[in-house]
mmCIF file with all atom_site columns, C-alpha atoms in Angstrom:
data_model
loop_
_atom_site.group_PDB
_atom_site.id
_atom_site.type_symbol
_atom_site.label_atom_id
_atom_site.label_alt_id
_atom_site.label_comp_id
_atom_site.label_asym_id
_atom_site.label_entity_id
_atom_site.label_seq_id
_atom_site.pdbx_PDB_ins_code
_atom_site.Cartn_x
_atom_site.Cartn_y
_atom_site.Cartn_z
_atom_site.occupancy
_atom_site.B_iso_or_equiv
_atom_site.pdbx_formal_charge
_atom_site.auth_seq_id
_atom_site.auth_comp_id
_atom_site.auth_asym_id
_atom_site.auth_atom_id
_atom_site.pdbx_PDB_model_num
ATOM 1   C CA . MET A 1 1   ? 73.826 26.070  47.593  1.00 72.00 ? 36  MET A CA 1
ATOM 2   C CA . GLU A 1 2   ? 77.436 28.051  47.830  1.00 79.00 ? 37  GLU A CA 1
ATOM 3   C CA . ASN A 1 3   ? 79.444 24.743  47.834  1.00 81.00 ? 38  ASN A CA 1
ATOM 4   C CA . PHE A 1 4   ? 77.669 23.595  44.469  1.00 75.00 ? 39  PHE A CA 1
ATOM 5   C CA . LEU A 1 5   ? 77.934 26.618  42.534  1.00 76.00 ? 40  LEU A CA 1
ATOM 6   C CA . ASN A 1 6   ? 82.104 26.760  44.639  1.00 79.00 ? 41  ASN A CA 1
ATOM 7   C CA . THR A 1 7   ? 82.058 22.621  43.363  1.00 78.00 ? 42  THR A CA 1
ATOM 8   C CA . LEU A 1 8   ? 80.590 24.144  39.123  1.00 74.00 ? 43  LEU A CA 1
ATOM 9   C CA . LYS A 1 9   ? 83.583 27.116  39.498  1.00 77.00 ? 44  LYS A CA 1
ATOM 10  C CA . LYS A 1 10  ? 86.457 24.186  39.146  1.00 80.00 ? 45  LYS A CA 1
ATOM 11  C CA . LEU A 1 11  ? 84.957 21.867  36.509  1.00 81.00 ? 46  LEU A CA 1
ATOM 12  C CA . ARG A 1 12  ? 86.735 23.237  33.375  1.00 85.00 ? 47  ARG A CA 1
ATOM 13  C CA . ILE A 1 13  ? 85.539 22.138  29.696  1.00 86.00 ? 48  ILE A CA 1
ATOM 14  C CA . VAL A 1 14  ? 87.042 18.290  30.024  1.00 88.00 ? 49  VAL A CA 1
ATOM 15  C CA . ASP A 1 15  ? 84.481 17.618  32.604  1.00 86.00 ? 50  ASP A CA 1
ATOM 16  C CA . TYR A 1 16  ? 81.533 19.302  31.207  1.00 87.00 ? 51  TYR A CA 1
ATOM 17  C CA . ILE A 1 17  ? 82.397 17.894  27.259  1.00 92.00 ? 52  ILE A CA 1
ATOM 18  C CA . ILE A 1 18  ? 82.348 13.972  30.015  1.00 93.00 ? 53  ILE A CA 1
ATOM 19  C CA . ILE A 1 19  ? 79.199 15.304  31.848  1.00 92.00 ? 54  ILE A CA 1
ATOM 20  C CA . ILE A 1 20  ? 77.163 15.781  28.100  1.00 94.00 ? 55  ILE A CA 1
ATOM 21  C CA . GLY A 1 21  ? 78.670 12.149  27.104  1.00 95.00 ? 56  GLY A CA 1
ATOM 22  C CA . ILE A 1 22  ? 77.410 10.154  30.280  1.00 96.00 ? 57  ILE A CA 1
ATOM 23  C CA . ILE A 1 23  ? 74.269 12.084  30.045  1.00 96.00 ? 58  ILE A CA 1
ATOM 24  C CA . LEU A 1 24  ? 74.048 12.178  26.042  1.00 95.00 ? 59  LEU A CA 1
ATOM 25  C CA . ALA A 1 25  ? 74.989 7.683   26.631  1.00 94.00 ? 60  ALA A CA 1
ATOM 26  C CA . ALA A 1 26  ? 72.652 7.083   28.861  1.00 94.00 ? 61  ALA A CA 1
ATOM 27  C CA . ILE A 1 27  ? 69.590 9.145   26.636  1.00 91.00 ? 62  ILE A CA 1
ATOM 28  C CA . VAL A 1 28  ? 70.787 6.632   23.587  1.00 88.00 ? 63  VAL A CA 1
ATOM 29  C CA . GLY A 1 29  ? 70.628 3.536   26.043  1.00 87.00 ? 64  GLY A CA 1
ATOM 30  C CA . PHE A 1 30  ? 66.760 4.670   27.375  1.00 85.00 ? 65  PHE A CA 1
ATOM 31  C CA . CYS A 1 31  ? 65.517 4.895   23.788  1.00 79.00 ? 66  CYS A CA 1
ATOM 32  C CA . THR A 1 32  ? 66.925 1.759   22.052  1.00 78.00 ? 67  THR A CA 1
ATOM 33  C CA . MET A 1 33  ? 65.449 0.181   25.791  1.00 79.00 ? 68  MET A CA 1
ATOM 34  C CA . LYS A 1 34  ? 62.315 1.240   24.733  1.00 76.00 ? 69  LYS A CA 1
ATOM 35  C CA . GLY A 1 35  ? 62.482 0.628   21.289  1.00 70.00 ? 70  GLY A CA 1
ATOM 36  C CA . ALA A 1 36  ? 61.689 3.424   19.251  1.00 60.00 ? 71  ALA A CA 1
ATOM 37  C CA . ARG A 1 37  ? 65.749 3.132   18.006  1.00 54.00 ? 72  ARG A CA 1
ATOM 38  C CA . SER A 1 38  ? 66.500 -0.431  16.424  1.00 54.00 ? 73  SER A CA 1
ATOM 39  C CA . THR A 1 39  ? 70.251 -2.905  17.497  1.00 52.00 ? 74  THR A CA 1
ATOM 40  C CA . ALA A 1 40  ? 71.444 -5.192  14.894  1.00 53.00 ? 75  ALA A CA 1
ATOM 41  C CA . SER A 1 41  ? 70.194 -8.328  16.677  1.00 52.00 ? 76  SER A CA 1
ATOM 42  C CA . LYS A 1 42  ? 66.466 -6.906  15.767  1.00 50.00 ? 77  LYS A CA 1
ATOM 43  C CA . SER A 1 43  ? 66.820 -7.185  12.684  1.00 69.00 ? 78  SER A CA 1
ATOM 44  C CA . ILE A 1 44  ? 66.830 -10.801 12.147  1.00 70.00 ? 79  ILE A CA 1
ATOM 45  C CA . ASP A 1 45  ? 63.767 -11.551 10.443  1.00 76.00 ? 80  ASP A CA 1
ATOM 46  C CA . ALA A 1 46  ? 65.022 -15.386 10.594  1.00 82.00 ? 81  ALA A CA 1
ATOM 47  C CA . VAL A 1 47  ? 67.876 -17.914 10.684  1.00 86.00 ? 82  VAL A CA 1
ATOM 48  C CA . SER A 1 48  ? 68.010 -20.403 7.694   1.00 87.00 ? 83  SER A CA 1
ATOM 49  C CA . GLN A 1 49  ? 69.921 -22.853 6.118   1.00 91.00 ? 84  GLN A CA 1
ATOM 50  C CA . ILE A 1 50  ? 71.118 -21.276 2.816   1.00 92.00 ? 85  ILE A CA 1
ATOM 51  C CA . SER A 1 51  ? 73.609 -23.034 0.416   1.00 93.00 ? 86  SER A CA 1
ATOM 52  C CA . PHE A 1 52  ? 75.783 -20.323 -2.227  1.00 94.00 ? 87  PHE A CA 1
ATOM 53  C CA . ASP A 1 53  ? 77.802 -21.372 -5.582  1.00 95.00 ? 88  ASP A CA 1
ATOM 54  C CA . VAL A 1 54  ? 81.216 -20.121 -5.730  1.00 95.00 ? 89  VAL A CA 1
ATOM 55  C CA . VAL A 1 55  ? 83.297 -20.281 -9.140  1.00 96.00 ? 90  VAL A CA 1
ATOM 56  C CA . MET A 1 56  ? 85.928 -20.315 -9.248  1.00 94.00 ? 91  MET A CA 1
ATOM 57  C CA . ARG A 1 57  ? 88.116 -20.045 -12.659 1.00 93.00 ? 92  ARG A CA 1
ATOM 58  C CA . GLY A 1 58  ? 91.854 -20.885 -14.032 1.00 91.00 ? 93  GLY A CA 1
ATOM 59  C CA . ILE A 1 59  ? 92.042 -23.235 -11.875 1.00 91.00 ? 94  ILE A CA 1
ATOM 60  C CA . THR A 1 60  ? 96.490 -25.101 -12.438 1.00 91.00 ? 95  THR A CA 1
ATOM 61  C CA . TYR A 1 61  ? 96.169 -28.878 -11.767 1.00 90.00 ? 96  TYR A CA 1
ATOM 62  C CA . THR A 1 62  ? 97.736 -31.085 -13.467 1.00 90.00 ? 97  THR A CA 1
ATOM 63  C CA . GLY A 1 63  ? 96.878 -34.215 -11.012 1.00 86.00 ? 98  GLY A CA 1
ATOM 64  C CA . SER A 1 64  ? 93.729 -36.229 -12.330 1.00 82.00 ? 99  SER A CA 1
ATOM 65  C CA . GLU A 1 65  ? 90.771 -34.801 -10.513 1.00 84.00 ? 100 GLU A CA 1
ATOM 66  C CA . LEU A 1 66  ? 90.101 -31.606 -8.357  1.00 87.00 ? 101 LEU A CA 1
ATOM 67  C CA . PRO A 1 67  ? 90.992 -32.426 -4.657  1.00 90.00 ? 102 PRO A CA 1
ATOM 68  C CA . ILE A 1 68  ? 87.541 -30.664 -3.898  1.00 91.00 ? 103 ILE A CA 1
ATOM 69  C CA . LYS A 1 69  ? 84.971 -33.440 -3.670  1.00 91.00 ? 104 LYS A CA 1
ATOM 70  C CA . ALA A 1 70  ? 81.476 -33.219 -2.161  1.00 92.00 ? 105 ALA A CA 1
ATOM 71  C CA . ASN A 1 71  ? 80.549 -34.163 0.667   1.00 93.00 ? 106 ASN A CA 1
ATOM 72  C CA . GLU A 1 72  ? 83.830 -33.423 2.589   1.00 93.00 ? 107 GLU A CA 1
ATOM 73  C CA . THR A 1 73  ? 84.101 -29.865 3.946   1.00 94.00 ? 108 THR A CA 1
ATOM 74  C CA . THR A 1 74  ? 86.526 -27.421 3.677   1.00 94.00 ? 109 THR A CA 1
ATOM 75  C CA . PHE A 1 75  ? 87.456 -24.129 4.893   1.00 95.00 ? 110 PHE A CA 1
ATOM 76  C CA . ILE A 1 76  ? 86.743 -20.869 3.604   1.00 94.00 ? 111 ILE A CA 1
ATOM 77  C CA . SER A 1 77  ? 87.725 -17.071 4.534   1.00 93.00 ? 112 SER A CA 1
ATOM 78  C CA . ILE A 1 78  ? 85.885 -13.958 3.781   1.00 90.00 ? 113 ILE A CA 1
ATOM 79  C CA . ARG A 1 79  ? 87.397 -11.190 2.666   1.00 87.00 ? 114 ARG A CA 1
ATOM 80  C CA . ASN A 1 80  ? 90.516 -12.801 3.789   1.00 87.00 ? 115 ASN A CA 1
ATOM 81  C CA . VAL A 1 81  ? 88.893 -13.250 7.353   1.00 89.00 ? 116 VAL A CA 1
ATOM 82  C CA . PRO A 1 82  ? 88.889 -16.866 8.845   1.00 91.00 ? 117 PRO A CA 1
ATOM 83  C CA . TYR A 1 83  ? 85.316 -18.085 8.890   1.00 91.00 ? 118 TYR A CA 1
ATOM 84  C CA . SER A 1 84  ? 84.325 -21.804 9.641   1.00 90.00 ? 119 SER A CA 1
ATOM 85  C CA . ASP A 1 85  ? 84.373 -25.486 8.165   1.00 93.00 ? 120 ASP A CA 1
ATOM 86  C CA . LEU A 1 86  ? 81.944 -25.452 5.391   1.00 93.00 ? 121 LEU A CA 1
ATOM 87  C CA . LYS A 1 87  ? 79.674 -28.587 3.790   1.00 94.00 ? 122 LYS A CA 1
ATOM 88  C CA . ILE A 1 88  ? 80.659 -29.092 0.315   1.00 94.00 ? 123 ILE A CA 1
ATOM 89  C CA . THR A 1 89  ? 77.381 -30.221 -1.681  1.00 94.00 ? 124 THR A CA 1
ATOM 90  C CA . ASN A 1 90  ? 78.840 -30.230 -4.882  1.00 94.00 ? 125 ASN A CA 1
ATOM 91  C CA . VAL A 1 91  ? 80.896 -28.820 -7.844  1.00 94.00 ? 126 VAL A CA 1
ATOM 92  C CA . LYS A 1 92  ? 81.477 -28.991 -11.187 1.00 94.00 ? 127 LYS A CA 1
ATOM 93  C CA . ALA A 1 93  ? 84.469 -28.428 -12.613 1.00 91.00 ? 128 ALA A CA 1
ATOM 94  C CA . GLU A 1 94  ? 85.805 -28.129 -16.340 1.00 90.00 ? 129 GLU A CA 1
ATOM 95  C CA . ARG A 1 95  ? 88.978 -27.802 -18.410 1.00 90.00 ? 130 ARG A CA 1
ATOM 96  C CA . ARG A 1 96  ? 89.105 -24.220 -20.627 1.00 90.00 ? 131 ARG A CA 1
ATOM 97  C CA . LYS A 1 97  ? 86.872 -24.247 -23.100 1.00 91.00 ? 132 LYS A CA 1
ATOM 98  C CA . ILE A 1 98  ? 86.969 -21.624 -25.820 1.00 91.00 ? 133 ILE A CA 1
ATOM 99  C CA . VAL A 1 99  ? 84.378 -21.675 -28.764 1.00 91.00 ? 134 VAL A CA 1
ATOM 100 C CA . LEU A 1 100 ? 85.889 -21.599 -32.855 1.00 88.00 ? 135 LEU A CA 1
ATOM 101 C CA . PRO A 1 101 ? 83.567 -20.448 -35.716 1.00 85.00 ? 136 PRO A CA 1
ATOM 102 C CA . VAL A 1 102 ? 82.655 -23.232 -38.430 1.00 83.00 ? 137 VAL A CA 1
ATOM 103 C CA . LEU A 1 103 ? 83.616 -22.177 -41.154 1.00 81.00 ? 138 LEU A CA 1
ATOM 104 C CA . ASN A 1 104 ? 82.205 -24.991 -44.108 1.00 76.00 ? 139 ASN A CA 1
ATOM 105 C CA . THR A 1 105 ? 78.737 -23.849 -43.398 1.00 67.00 ? 140 THR A CA 1
ATOM 106 C CA . ARG A 1 106 ? 76.215 -21.320 -44.707 1.00 74.00 ? 141 ARG A CA 1
ATOM 107 C CA . ASN A 1 107 ? 75.540 -19.901 -41.912 1.00 69.00 ? 142 ASN A CA 1
ATOM 108 C CA . THR A 1 108 ? 78.244 -17.586 -40.761 1.00 71.00 ? 143 THR A CA 1
ATOM 109 C CA . LYS A 1 109 ? 77.298 -17.639 -36.647 1.00 78.00 ? 144 LYS A CA 1
ATOM 110 C CA . THR A 1 110 ? 77.629 -21.267 -36.655 1.00 83.00 ? 145 THR A CA 1
ATOM 111 C CA . VAL A 1 111 ? 80.222 -22.450 -33.246 1.00 85.00 ? 146 VAL A CA 1
ATOM 112 C CA . ILE A 1 112 ? 80.974 -25.229 -31.755 1.00 89.00 ? 147 ILE A CA 1
ATOM 113 C CA . VAL A 1 113 ? 82.676 -25.567 -28.288 1.00 91.00 ? 148 VAL A CA 1
ATOM 114 C CA . VAL A 1 114 ? 85.893 -27.112 -27.554 1.00 92.00 ? 149 VAL A CA 1
ATOM 115 C CA . GLU A 1 115 ? 88.134 -28.348 -24.761 1.00 91.00 ? 150 GLU A CA 1
ATOM 116 C CA . ASP A 1 116 ? 91.568 -24.864 -25.330 1.00 89.00 ? 151 ASP A CA 1
ATOM 117 C CA . VAL A 1 117 ? 94.243 -27.795 -25.615 1.00 89.00 ? 152 VAL A CA 1
ATOM 118 C CA . SER A 1 118 ? 96.850 -24.369 -25.161 1.00 89.00 ? 153 SER A CA 1
ATOM 119 C CA . GLN A 1 119 ? 95.402 -25.047 -21.783 1.00 88.00 ? 154 GLN A CA 1
ATOM 120 C CA . PRO A 1 120 ? 95.195 -28.273 -20.924 1.00 87.00 ? 155 PRO A CA 1
ATOM 121 C CA . ASN A 1 121 ? 95.779 -27.946 -16.841 1.00 89.00 ? 156 ASN A CA 1
ATOM 122 C CA . VAL A 1 122 ? 93.339 -25.150 -16.829 1.00 92.00 ? 157 VAL A CA 1
ATOM 123 C CA . TYR A 1 123 ? 89.813 -25.468 -14.685 1.00 92.00 ? 158 TYR A CA 1
ATOM 124 C CA . ASP A 1 124 ? 86.794 -23.928 -13.909 1.00 92.00 ? 159 ASP A CA 1
ATOM 125 C CA . ALA A 1 125 ? 85.140 -25.043 -11.141 1.00 93.00 ? 160 ALA A CA 1
ATOM 126 C CA . VAL A 1 126 ? 82.136 -24.189 -9.754  1.00 95.00 ? 161 VAL A CA 1
ATOM 127 C CA . VAL A 1 127 ? 81.675 -24.952 -6.128  1.00 95.00 ? 162 VAL A CA 1
ATOM 128 C CA . THR A 1 128 ? 78.032 -24.948 -3.427  1.00 95.00 ? 163 THR A CA 1
ATOM 129 C CA . LEU A 1 129 ? 78.796 -24.592 -0.022  1.00 94.00 ? 164 LEU A CA 1
ATOM 130 C CA . THR A 1 130 ? 76.101 -24.984 2.977   1.00 94.00 ? 165 THR A CA 1
ATOM 131 C CA . ASP A 1 131 ? 75.874 -23.010 5.864   1.00 92.00 ? 166 ASP A CA 1
ATOM 132 C CA . THR A 1 132 ? 73.406 -21.507 8.623   1.00 90.00 ? 167 THR A CA 1
ATOM 133 C CA . ALA A 1 133 ? 73.088 -17.957 8.188   1.00 89.00 ? 168 ALA A CA 1
ATOM 134 C CA . LYS A 1 134 ? 71.124 -15.451 9.326   1.00 89.00 ? 169 LYS A CA 1
ATOM 135 C CA . ILE A 1 135 ? 68.317 -13.533 7.124   1.00 87.00 ? 170 ILE A CA 1
ATOM 136 C CA . THR A 1 136 ? 68.443 -9.888  7.014   1.00 86.00 ? 171 THR A CA 1
ATOM 137 C CA . LYS A 1 137 ? 66.002 -7.321  5.610   1.00 85.00 ? 172 LYS A CA 1
ATOM 138 C CA . ASP A 1 138 ? 70.060 -6.688  3.893   1.00 84.00 ? 173 ASP A CA 1
ATOM 139 C CA . GLY A 1 139 ? 70.271 -10.777 2.801   1.00 86.00 ? 174 GLY A CA 1
ATOM 140 C CA . ALA A 1 140 ? 71.560 -13.418 4.489   1.00 88.00 ? 175 ALA A CA 1
ATOM 141 C CA . VAL A 1 141 ? 74.722 -13.149 6.637   1.00 89.00 ? 176 VAL A CA 1
ATOM 142 C CA . VAL A 1 142 ? 77.322 -15.365 7.802   1.00 88.00 ? 177 VAL A CA 1
ATOM 143 C CA . GLY A 1 143 ? 79.673 -14.899 10.023  1.00 83.00 ? 178 GLY A CA 1
ATOM 144 C CA . GLY A 1 144 ? 78.973 -10.997 9.878   1.00 84.00 ? 179 GLY A CA 1
ATOM 145 C CA . ASN A 1 145 ? 79.840 -10.703 6.793   1.00 87.00 ? 180 ASN A CA 1
ATOM 146 C CA . LYS A 1 146 ? 76.838 -9.916  4.249   1.00 89.00 ? 181 LYS A CA 1
ATOM 147 C CA . ILE A 1 147 ? 76.632 -12.639 1.836   1.00 90.00 ? 182 ILE A CA 1
ATOM 148 C CA . LYS A 1 148 ? 76.026 -11.255 -1.853  1.00 92.00 ? 183 LYS A CA 1
ATOM 149 C CA . ILE A 1 149 ? 77.411 -11.754 -5.380  1.00 93.00 ? 184 ILE A CA 1
ATOM 150 C CA . GLY A 1 150 ? 80.770 -10.651 -6.241  1.00 93.00 ? 185 GLY A CA 1
ATOM 151 C CA . LEU A 1 151 ? 81.633 -11.223 -2.612  1.00 92.00 ? 186 LEU A CA 1
ATOM 152 C CA . PRO A 1 152 ? 85.446 -12.442 -2.344  1.00 94.00 ? 187 PRO A CA 1
ATOM 153 C CA . ILE A 1 153 ? 85.889 -16.374 -1.110  1.00 94.00 ? 188 ILE A CA 1
ATOM 154 C CA . THR A 1 154 ? 88.768 -18.306 -0.175  1.00 95.00 ? 189 THR A CA 1
ATOM 155 C CA . LEU A 1 155 ? 88.026 -22.206 -0.015  1.00 94.00 ? 190 LEU A CA 1
ATOM 156 C CA . GLU A 1 156 ? 90.560 -24.509 1.836   1.00 94.00 ? 191 GLU A CA 1
ATOM 157 C CA . GLY A 1 157 ? 91.184 -27.620 2.112   1.00 91.00 ? 192 GLY A CA 1
ATOM 158 C CA . ALA A 1 158 ? 94.698 -30.397 2.801   1.00 90.00 ? 193 ALA A CA 1
ATOM 159 C CA . ASP A 1 159 ? 95.949 -29.916 -0.149  1.00 90.00 ? 194 ASP A CA 1
ATOM 160 C CA . TYR A 1 160 ? 94.358 -26.925 -1.596  1.00 92.00 ? 195 TYR A CA 1
ATOM 161 C CA . ARG A 1 161 ? 93.701 -22.830 -1.422  1.00 94.00 ? 196 ARG A CA 1
ATOM 162 C CA . LEU A 1 162 ? 91.591 -21.964 -4.129  1.00 94.00 ? 197 LEU A CA 1
ATOM 163 C CA . ASN A 1 163 ? 90.230 -18.409 -4.028  1.00 95.00 ? 198 ASN A CA 1
ATOM 164 C CA . GLY A 1 164 ? 86.694 -17.775 -5.838  1.00 95.00 ? 199 GLY A CA 1
ATOM 165 C CA . THR A 1 165 ? 83.416 -15.400 -6.122  1.00 95.00 ? 200 THR A CA 1
ATOM 166 C CA . VAL A 1 166 ? 80.179 -15.983 -4.793  1.00 94.00 ? 201 VAL A CA 1
ATOM 167 C CA . SER A 1 167 ? 77.903 -16.284 -7.811  1.00 93.00 ? 202 SER A CA 1
ATOM 168 C CA . ASN A 1 168 ? 74.661 -17.608 -6.765  1.00 92.00 ? 203 ASN A CA 1
ATOM 169 C CA . ILE A 1 169 ? 72.590 -17.937 -3.387  1.00 92.00 ? 204 ILE A CA 1
ATOM 170 C CA . GLN A 1 170 ? 69.883 -20.053 -2.269  1.00 91.00 ? 205 GLN A CA 1
ATOM 171 C CA . LEU A 1 171 ? 67.340 -20.326 0.505   1.00 89.00 ? 206 LEU A CA 1
ATOM 172 C CA . ILE A 1 172 ? 67.446 -23.877 1.693   1.00 86.00 ? 207 ILE A CA 1
ATOM 173 C CA . ASN A 1 173 ? 64.121 -25.037 3.380   1.00 72.00 ? 208 ASN A CA 1
ATOM 174 C CA . GLY A 1 174 ? 62.087 -23.376 5.971   1.00 57.00 ? 209 GLY A CA 1
ATOM 175 C CA . ALA A 1 175 ? 63.504 -19.791 5.743   1.00 46.00 ? 210 ALA A CA 1
ATOM 176 C CA . GLU A 1 176 ? 60.286 -19.480 3.373   1.00 49.00 ? 211 GLU A CA 1
ATOM 177 C CA . GLU A 1 177 ? 58.362 -20.454 6.120   1.00 47.00 ? 212 GLU A CA 1
ATOM 178 C CA . VAL A 1 178 ? 59.356 -18.517 8.790   1.00 49.00 ? 213 VAL A CA 1
ATOM 179 C CA . ALA A 1 179 ? 59.038 -15.850 6.559   1.00 49.00 ? 214 ALA A CA 1
ATOM 180 C CA . LYS A 1 180 ? 55.614 -17.077 6.199   1.00 47.00 ? 215 LYS A CA 1
ATOM 181 C CA . ASP A 1 181 ? 54.683 -16.947 9.385   1.00 49.00 ? 216 ASP A CA 1
ATOM 182 C CA . GLN A 1 182 ? 55.845 -13.461 9.927   1.00 49.00 ? 217 GLN A CA 1
ATOM 183 C CA . GLN A 1 183 ? 53.801 -12.049 7.292   1.00 48.00 ? 218 GLN A CA 1
ATOM 184 C CA . LEU A 1 184 ? 50.105 -13.904 8.711   1.00 44.00 ? 219 LEU A CA 1
ATOM 185 C CA . SER A 1 185 ? 51.044 -12.694 12.525  1.00 46.00 ? 220 SER A CA 1
ATOM 186 C CA . ALA A 1 186 ? 51.375 -9.156  10.592  1.00 45.00 ? 221 ALA A CA 1
ATOM 187 C CA . VAL A 1 187 ? 47.948 -9.256  9.689   1.00 42.00 ? 222 VAL A CA 1
ATOM 188 C CA . GLU A 1 188 ? 47.025 -10.744 12.062  1.00 44.00 ? 223 GLU A CA 1
ATOM 189 C CA . ASN A 1 189 ? 48.408 -8.146  14.071  1.00 43.00 ? 224 ASN A CA 1
ATOM 190 C CA . VAL A 1 190 ? 46.817 -5.153  11.943  1.00 44.00 ? 225 VAL A CA 1
ATOM 191 C CA . GLN A 1 191 ? 42.960 -6.566  12.297  1.00 42.00 ? 226 GLN A CA 1
#
């Protein structure tokens, strides 16, 4: 017993802090293992295919067709962090448009939409991409990033690097079925 007390007297404050830290880490590990504390891997509800639209405004291109084409792949960076090659499922690109009022009508609220001749090489495009995402209670997670409307994304191909933002997110088949199965199993567990 005297040996133990002598050892305690030799310990400094830093040693006590380290011992307390080890004990706290053991308690947190035990609680996580027993399920009292949830980790990120447990919060994943499903894994599903998603499609999301990336809107790119003001693309300046002088060629005849945009280099982004459907059924090809493009490399994306999410928040300037490289992610992966994704499949392009759809591309909609139009020349920049302007709204002009029609002056020779009785109704003063009549307008027409025409191509902007002052910017003949400027396009607005919507590119639809697909990927496998982890579905959580906070939304879809792709590459460790939550895919939400307004998220900045860079598309990069052999001859282009374009910036855009996410404007639409949709689950593609299967995720609804997984969610329904989970709801049914939760109801069965309650009964």
